[in-house]
């Protein structure tokens, strides 16, 4: 009986130290997935932040007339970066919203 | 690097900030461990174990941005993911009455000792395949992965005494299964 347990322990030792040689293709597949899923570094993002009180000292109401996506963009810009991540599900770039965002906003507020 | 999870967590956080090197390091350290564990749970089926390991790591990559420091150990999180993926496959096999015969792969080492090593590992995998799922999981985590009973209890979501019971019964069952193969596997009577 003691011998049986010793033999099993020996098998466990072999299994424990067995590299269970990982196929290279598996490592490659995992790395490809990692690359694809990797979050974009913060330094590569362009995040527009508007002053909390809005442009030209005006408050939230001044943005009421903006198109929906522009409002979203301003909201994101005025909020904590985490909010933008949660809202979009991923970090965003201003170019993903409206390329001429700043110009449109200025025009709208001035009008 | 020691065996604590702090380095894993540091690496995962770095990955979450866009660090490719962290991804490579995590892959190098975690994939062999999870692949070995999956292979044993799946009775030696390496092809299935590859798919399981890739899927588990994919879930880890996706969890990285929201990972909270100190909330859980990476391994405590990852082992159950691998386990559940393996159990899904095992349930499918049982429904189809299909359990693969594990054979040594082609291209294995040719020295006598290496051949014997391979045969012993194959025999162990086959015997593990005959254990009930939870016994097999407990035995592999305890005696091959080398985790402590409290760690296993966390992973399996059971009490420590239940872990001790499962590992004891599992080890006894393996002894009985392999008793008739001592000579074949090169063990003295």
GROMACS .gro file of C-alpha atoms in nm:
model
  300
    1UNK     CA    1   0.000   0.000   0.000
    2UNK     CA    2   0.285   0.237   0.085
    3UNK     CA    3   0.447   0.151  -0.248
    4UNK     CA    4   0.128   0.241  -0.435
    5UNK     CA    5   0.120   0.588  -0.279
    6UNK     CA    6   0.486   0.643  -0.347
    7UNK     CA    7   0.433   0.548  -0.712
    8UNK     CA    8   0.145   0.791  -0.742
    9UNK     CA    9   0.352   1.063  -0.584
   10UNK     CA   10   0.625   0.984  -0.834
   11UNK     CA   11   0.378   1.025  -1.117
   12UNK     CA   12   0.265   1.355  -0.973
   13UNK     CA   13   0.626   1.469  -0.958
   14UNK     CA   14   0.675   1.381  -1.324
   15UNK     CA   15   0.357   1.565  -1.418
   16UNK     CA   16   0.451   1.867  -1.210
   17UNK     CA   17   0.785   1.907  -1.378
   18UNK     CA   18   0.662   1.813  -1.718
   19UNK     CA   19   0.681   2.119  -1.940
   20UNK     CA   20   0.369   1.986  -2.112
   21UNK     CA   21   0.544   2.143  -2.402
   22UNK     CA   22   0.327   2.431  -2.508
   23UNK     CA   23   0.289   2.439  -2.886
   24UNK     CA   24   0.432   2.751  -3.042
   25UNK     CA   25   0.109   2.801  -3.234
   26UNK     CA   26  -0.079   2.838  -2.905
   27UNK     CA   27   0.163   3.102  -2.779
   28UNK     CA   28   0.126   3.286  -3.107
   29UNK     CA   29  -0.253   3.271  -3.097
   30UNK     CA   30  -0.258   3.406  -2.742
   31UNK     CA   31  -0.023   3.690  -2.834
   32UNK     CA   32  -0.227   3.782  -3.140
   33UNK     CA   33  -0.535   3.801  -2.918
   34UNK     CA   34  -0.345   4.014  -2.666
   35UNK     CA   35  -0.238   4.256  -2.935
   36UNK     CA   36  -0.587   4.286  -3.073
   37UNK     CA   37  -0.747   4.337  -2.732
   38UNK     CA   38  -0.481   4.568  -2.593
   39UNK     CA   39  -0.621   4.901  -2.478
   40UNK     CA   40  -0.487   5.209  -2.655
   41UNK     CA   41  -0.230   5.385  -2.437
   42UNK     CA   42  -0.361   5.714  -2.292
   43UNK     CA   43  -0.076   5.908  -2.452
   44UNK     CA   44  -0.207   5.822  -2.797
   45UNK     CA   45  -0.555   5.953  -2.729
   46UNK     CA   46  -0.674   6.304  -2.807
   47UNK     CA   47  -0.927   6.404  -2.546
   48UNK     CA   48  -1.100   6.740  -2.569
   49UNK     CA   49  -1.178   6.898  -2.236
   50UNK     CA   50  -1.407   7.200  -2.218
   51UNK     CA   51  -1.414   7.422  -1.907
   52UNK     CA   52  -1.674   7.303  -1.655
   53UNK     CA   53  -1.873   7.621  -1.695
   54UNK     CA   54  -1.881   7.588  -2.071
   55UNK     CA   55  -1.731   7.809  -2.335
   56UNK     CA   56  -1.736   8.185  -2.280
   57UNK     CA   57  -1.859   8.134  -1.924
   58UNK     CA   58  -2.191   7.996  -2.038
   59UNK     CA   59  -2.343   7.692  -1.869
   60UNK     CA   60  -2.488   7.367  -1.986
   61UNK     CA   61  -2.796   7.527  -2.135
   62UNK     CA   62  -2.588   7.691  -2.406
   63UNK     CA   63  -2.524   7.349  -2.556
   64UNK     CA   64  -2.887   7.259  -2.583
   65UNK     CA   65  -2.902   7.352  -2.950
   66UNK     CA   66  -2.609   7.137  -3.060
   67UNK     CA   67  -2.641   6.818  -3.261
   68UNK     CA   68  -2.660   6.507  -3.050
   69UNK     CA   69  -2.311   6.379  -3.122
   70UNK     CA   70  -2.158   6.718  -3.049
   71UNK     CA   71  -2.340   6.731  -2.715
   72UNK     CA   72  -2.207   6.390  -2.635
   73UNK     CA   73  -1.861   6.505  -2.732
   74UNK     CA   74  -1.879   6.810  -2.504
   75UNK     CA   75  -2.016   6.599  -2.220
   76UNK     CA   76  -1.733   6.358  -2.259
   77UNK     CA   77  -1.482   6.638  -2.283
   78UNK     CA   78  -1.606   6.797  -1.964
   79UNK     CA   79  -1.611   6.476  -1.768
   80UNK     CA   80  -1.366   6.250  -1.598
   81UNK     CA   81  -1.175   6.039  -1.856
   82UNK     CA   82  -1.316   5.725  -1.699
   83UNK     CA   83  -1.664   5.836  -1.786
   84UNK     CA   84  -1.569   5.861  -2.149
   85UNK     CA   85  -1.420   5.516  -2.136
   86UNK     CA   86  -1.736   5.375  -1.983
   87UNK     CA   87  -1.964   5.559  -2.220
   88UNK     CA   88  -1.784   5.453  -2.532
   89UNK     CA   89  -1.673   5.119  -2.405
   90UNK     CA   90  -1.321   5.213  -2.505
   91UNK     CA   91  -1.100   5.519  -2.516
   92UNK     CA   92  -1.182   5.750  -2.801
   93UNK     CA   93  -1.019   6.007  -3.017
   94UNK     CA   94  -1.177   6.341  -3.095
   95UNK     CA   95  -1.140   6.259  -3.463
   96UNK     CA   96  -1.389   5.978  -3.402
   97UNK     CA   97  -1.651   6.238  -3.318
   98UNK     CA   98  -1.647   6.556  -3.520
   99UNK     CA   99  -1.331   6.676  -3.692
  100UNK     CA  100  -1.447   7.038  -3.679
  101UNK     CA  101  -1.595   7.013  -3.332
  102UNK     CA  102  -1.426   7.326  -3.196
  103UNK     CA  103  -1.535   7.545  -3.488
  104UNK     CA  104  -1.897   7.422  -3.477
  105UNK     CA  105  -1.925   7.480  -3.104
  106UNK     CA  106  -1.790   7.832  -3.128
  107UNK     CA  107  -2.031   7.915  -3.408
  108UNK     CA  108  -2.326   7.770  -3.219
  109UNK     CA  109  -2.252   7.954  -2.897
  110UNK     CA  110  -2.187   8.279  -3.074
  111UNK     CA  111  -2.522   8.237  -3.251
  112UNK     CA  112   1.054   3.633  -0.982
  113UNK     CA  113   0.884   3.454  -0.691
  114UNK     CA  114   0.557   3.271  -0.698
  115UNK     CA  115   0.337   3.549  -0.557
  116UNK     CA  116   0.065   3.699  -0.770
  117UNK     CA  117   0.183   4.056  -0.728
  118UNK     CA  118   0.399   4.034  -1.040
  119UNK     CA  119   0.109   3.890  -1.240
  120UNK     CA  120  -0.113   4.173  -1.131
  121UNK     CA  121   0.150   4.434  -1.204
  122UNK     CA  122   0.193   4.286  -1.551
  123UNK     CA  123  -0.180   4.281  -1.616
  124UNK     CA  124  -0.215   4.643  -1.513
  125UNK     CA  125   0.074   4.731  -1.741
  126UNK     CA  126  -0.096   4.542  -2.023
  127UNK     CA  127  -0.409   4.743  -1.952
  128UNK     CA  128  -0.205   5.055  -2.015
  129UNK     CA  129  -0.088   4.925  -2.352
  130UNK     CA  130   0.236   4.749  -2.259
  131UNK     CA  131   0.314   4.476  -2.515
  132UNK     CA  132   0.603   4.341  -2.315
  133UNK     CA  133   0.368   4.277  -2.026
  134UNK     CA  134   0.147   4.074  -2.258
  135UNK     CA  135   0.443   3.863  -2.366
  136UNK     CA  136   0.553   3.806  -2.009
  137UNK     CA  137   0.204   3.708  -1.895
  138UNK     CA  138   0.176   3.472  -2.190
  139UNK     CA  139   0.511   3.313  -2.113
  140UNK     CA  140   0.424   3.252  -1.750
  141UNK     CA  141   0.054   3.176  -1.753
  142UNK     CA  142  -0.001   2.981  -2.072
  143UNK     CA  143   0.212   2.676  -1.978
  144UNK     CA  144   0.042   2.659  -1.641
  145UNK     CA  145  -0.311   2.686  -1.774
  146UNK     CA  146  -0.237   2.460  -2.070
  147UNK     CA  147  -0.100   2.190  -1.841
  148UNK     CA  148  -0.398   2.222  -1.610
  149UNK     CA  149  -0.648   2.208  -1.896
  150UNK     CA  150  -0.471   1.911  -2.051
  151UNK     CA  151  -0.503   1.714  -1.727
  152UNK     CA  152  -0.866   1.810  -1.676
  153UNK     CA  153  -0.942   1.701  -2.030
  154UNK     CA  154  -0.777   1.364  -1.985
  155UNK     CA  155  -0.475   1.447  -2.196
  156UNK     CA  156  -0.657   1.604  -2.490
  157UNK     CA  157  -0.401   1.866  -2.592
  158UNK     CA  158  -0.596   1.996  -2.890
  159UNK     CA  159  -0.894   2.083  -2.674
  160UNK     CA  160  -0.662   2.217  -2.406
  161UNK     CA  161  -0.514   2.459  -2.661
  162UNK     CA  162  -0.857   2.598  -2.742
  163UNK     CA  163  -0.948   2.626  -2.377
  164UNK     CA  164  -0.623   2.802  -2.290
  165UNK     CA  165  -0.659   3.051  -2.573
  166UNK     CA  166  -1.017   3.130  -2.472
  167UNK     CA  167  -0.923   3.171  -2.106
  168UNK     CA  168  -0.638   3.407  -2.189
  169UNK     CA  169  -0.867   3.604  -2.420
  170UNK     CA  170  -1.100   3.659  -2.129
  171UNK     CA  171  -0.808   3.775  -1.918
  172UNK     CA  172  -0.703   4.029  -2.183
  173UNK     CA  173  -1.057   4.162  -2.194
  174UNK     CA  174  -1.075   4.184  -1.816
  175UNK     CA  175  -0.751   4.384  -1.794
  176UNK     CA  176  -0.891   4.737  -1.832
  177UNK     CA  177  -1.134   4.685  -1.545
  178UNK     CA  178  -0.904   4.487  -1.320
  179UNK     CA  179  -0.908   4.615  -0.963
  180UNK     CA  180  -0.584   4.589  -0.770
  181UNK     CA  181  -0.607   4.352  -0.475
  182UNK     CA  182  -0.955   4.226  -0.557
  183UNK     CA  183  -0.847   3.879  -0.661
  184UNK     CA  184  -0.533   3.691  -0.749
  185UNK     CA  185  -0.488   3.642  -1.120
  186UNK     CA  186  -0.458   3.266  -1.078
  187UNK     CA  187  -0.759   3.246  -0.845
  188UNK     CA  188  -0.953   3.419  -1.121
  189UNK     CA  189  -0.806   3.223  -1.412
  190UNK     CA  190  -0.822   2.865  -1.281
  191UNK     CA  191  -1.203   2.866  -1.253
  192UNK     CA  192  -1.229   3.013  -1.603
  193UNK     CA  193  -1.019   2.726  -1.739
  194UNK     CA  194  -1.211   2.478  -1.526
  195UNK     CA  195  -1.550   2.592  -1.652
  196UNK     CA  196  -1.437   2.585  -2.012
  197UNK     CA  197  -1.306   2.231  -1.962
  198UNK     CA  198  -1.623   2.119  -1.787
  199UNK     CA  199  -1.832   2.250  -2.075
  200UNK     CA  200  -1.631   2.036  -2.312
  201UNK     CA  201  -1.649   1.735  -2.084
  202UNK     CA  202  -2.026   1.765  -2.058
  203UNK     CA  203  -2.049   1.775  -2.437
  204UNK     CA  204  -1.832   1.465  -2.457
  205UNK     CA  205  -2.047   1.276  -2.212
  206UNK     CA  206  -2.358   1.365  -2.406
  207UNK     CA  207  -2.196   1.219  -2.715
  208UNK     CA  208  -2.040   0.927  -2.529
  209UNK     CA  209  -1.700   1.037  -2.646
  210UNK     CA  210  -1.379   1.020  -2.441
  211UNK     CA  211  -1.056   1.049  -2.638
  212UNK     CA  212  -0.792   0.782  -2.614
  213UNK     CA  213  -0.480   0.974  -2.519
  214UNK     CA  214  -0.172   0.858  -2.700
  215UNK     CA  215   0.179   1.000  -2.687
  216UNK     CA  216   0.228   1.250  -2.964
  217UNK     CA  217   0.457   1.181  -3.254
  218UNK     CA  218   0.799   1.331  -3.233
  219UNK     CA  219   0.849   1.254  -2.863
  220UNK     CA  220   1.198   1.194  -2.721
  221UNK     CA  221   1.349   0.858  -2.803
  222UNK     CA  222   1.569   0.778  -2.504
  223UNK     CA  223   1.444   0.487  -2.293
  224UNK     CA  224   1.398   0.709  -1.991
  225UNK     CA  225   1.213   0.971  -2.187
  226UNK     CA  226   0.986   0.711  -2.342
  227UNK     CA  227   0.908   0.569  -2.000
  228UNK     CA  228   0.840   0.919  -1.871
  229UNK     CA  229   0.595   0.978  -2.153
  230UNK     CA  230   0.421   0.647  -2.092
  231UNK     CA  231   0.385   0.722  -1.723
  232UNK     CA  232   0.236   1.063  -1.797
  233UNK     CA  233  -0.004   0.911  -2.046
  234UNK     CA  234  -0.109   0.653  -1.791
  235UNK     CA  235  -0.168   0.925  -1.533
  236UNK     CA  236  -0.377   1.127  -1.778
  237UNK     CA  237  -0.583   0.822  -1.864
  238UNK     CA  238  -0.640   0.742  -1.498
  239UNK     CA  239  -0.731   1.103  -1.422
  240UNK     CA  240  -0.987   1.079  -1.698
  241UNK     CA  241  -1.168   0.810  -1.502
  242UNK     CA  242  -1.213   1.022  -1.192
  243UNK     CA  243  -1.527   1.224  -1.128
  244UNK     CA  244  -1.480   1.579  -1.254
  245UNK     CA  245  -1.454   1.748  -0.915
  246UNK     CA  246  -1.212   1.486  -0.780
  247UNK     CA  247  -0.994   1.522  -1.086
  248UNK     CA  248  -0.994   1.900  -1.052
  249UNK     CA  249  -0.900   1.886  -0.684
  250UNK     CA  250  -0.625   1.628  -0.739
  251UNK     CA  251  -0.471   1.820  -1.029
  252UNK     CA  252  -0.479   2.151  -0.844
  253UNK     CA  253  -0.331   1.999  -0.530
  254UNK     CA  254  -0.077   1.746  -0.651
  255UNK     CA  255   0.025   1.879  -0.991
  256UNK     CA  256  -0.041   2.252  -0.984
  257UNK     CA  257   0.083   2.256  -0.624
  258UNK     CA  258  -0.182   2.487  -0.484
  259UNK     CA  259  -0.266   2.491  -0.115
  260UNK     CA  260  -0.597   2.359   0.014
  261UNK     CA  261  -0.726   2.710   0.101
  262UNK     CA  262  -0.641   2.829  -0.250
  263UNK     CA  263  -0.818   2.531  -0.401
  264UNK     CA  264  -1.116   2.594  -0.177
  265UNK     CA  265  -1.141   2.948  -0.317
  266UNK     CA  266  -1.112   2.831  -0.674
  267UNK     CA  267  -1.364   2.549  -0.635
  268UNK     CA  268  -1.589   2.751  -0.408
  269UNK     CA  269  -1.602   2.481  -0.143
  270UNK     CA  270  -1.469   2.442   0.210
  271UNK     CA  271  -1.116   2.334   0.290
  272UNK     CA  272  -1.240   2.008   0.440
  273UNK     CA  273  -1.424   1.929   0.121
  274UNK     CA  274  -1.099   1.986  -0.071
  275UNK     CA  275  -0.913   1.750   0.159
  276UNK     CA  276  -1.182   1.488   0.113
  277UNK     CA  277  -1.181   1.521  -0.266
  278UNK     CA  278  -0.802   1.502  -0.295
  279UNK     CA  279  -0.778   1.205  -0.060
  280UNK     CA  280  -1.046   1.008  -0.243
  281UNK     CA  281  -0.907   1.106  -0.580
  282UNK     CA  282  -0.557   1.000  -0.493
  283UNK     CA  283  -0.683   0.666  -0.359
  284UNK     CA  284  -0.883   0.611  -0.674
  285UNK     CA  285  -0.579   0.683  -0.891
  286UNK     CA  286  -0.373   0.434  -0.692
  287UNK     CA  287  -0.635   0.168  -0.750
  288UNK     CA  288  -0.663   0.246  -1.120
  289UNK     CA  289  -0.288   0.228  -1.173
  290UNK     CA  290  -0.222  -0.067  -0.942
  291UNK     CA  291  -0.238  -0.314  -1.228
  292UNK     CA  292   0.011  -0.121  -1.442
  293UNK     CA  293   0.307  -0.103  -1.205
  294UNK     CA  294   0.524  -0.341  -1.403
  295UNK     CA  295   0.429  -0.187  -1.733
  296UNK     CA  296   0.521   0.157  -1.605
  297UNK     CA  297   0.849   0.037  -1.459
  298UNK     CA  298   0.766   0.052  -1.091
  299UNK     CA  299   0.887  -0.214  -0.852
  300UNK     CA  300   0.629  -0.429  -0.675
   0.00000   0.00000   0.00000
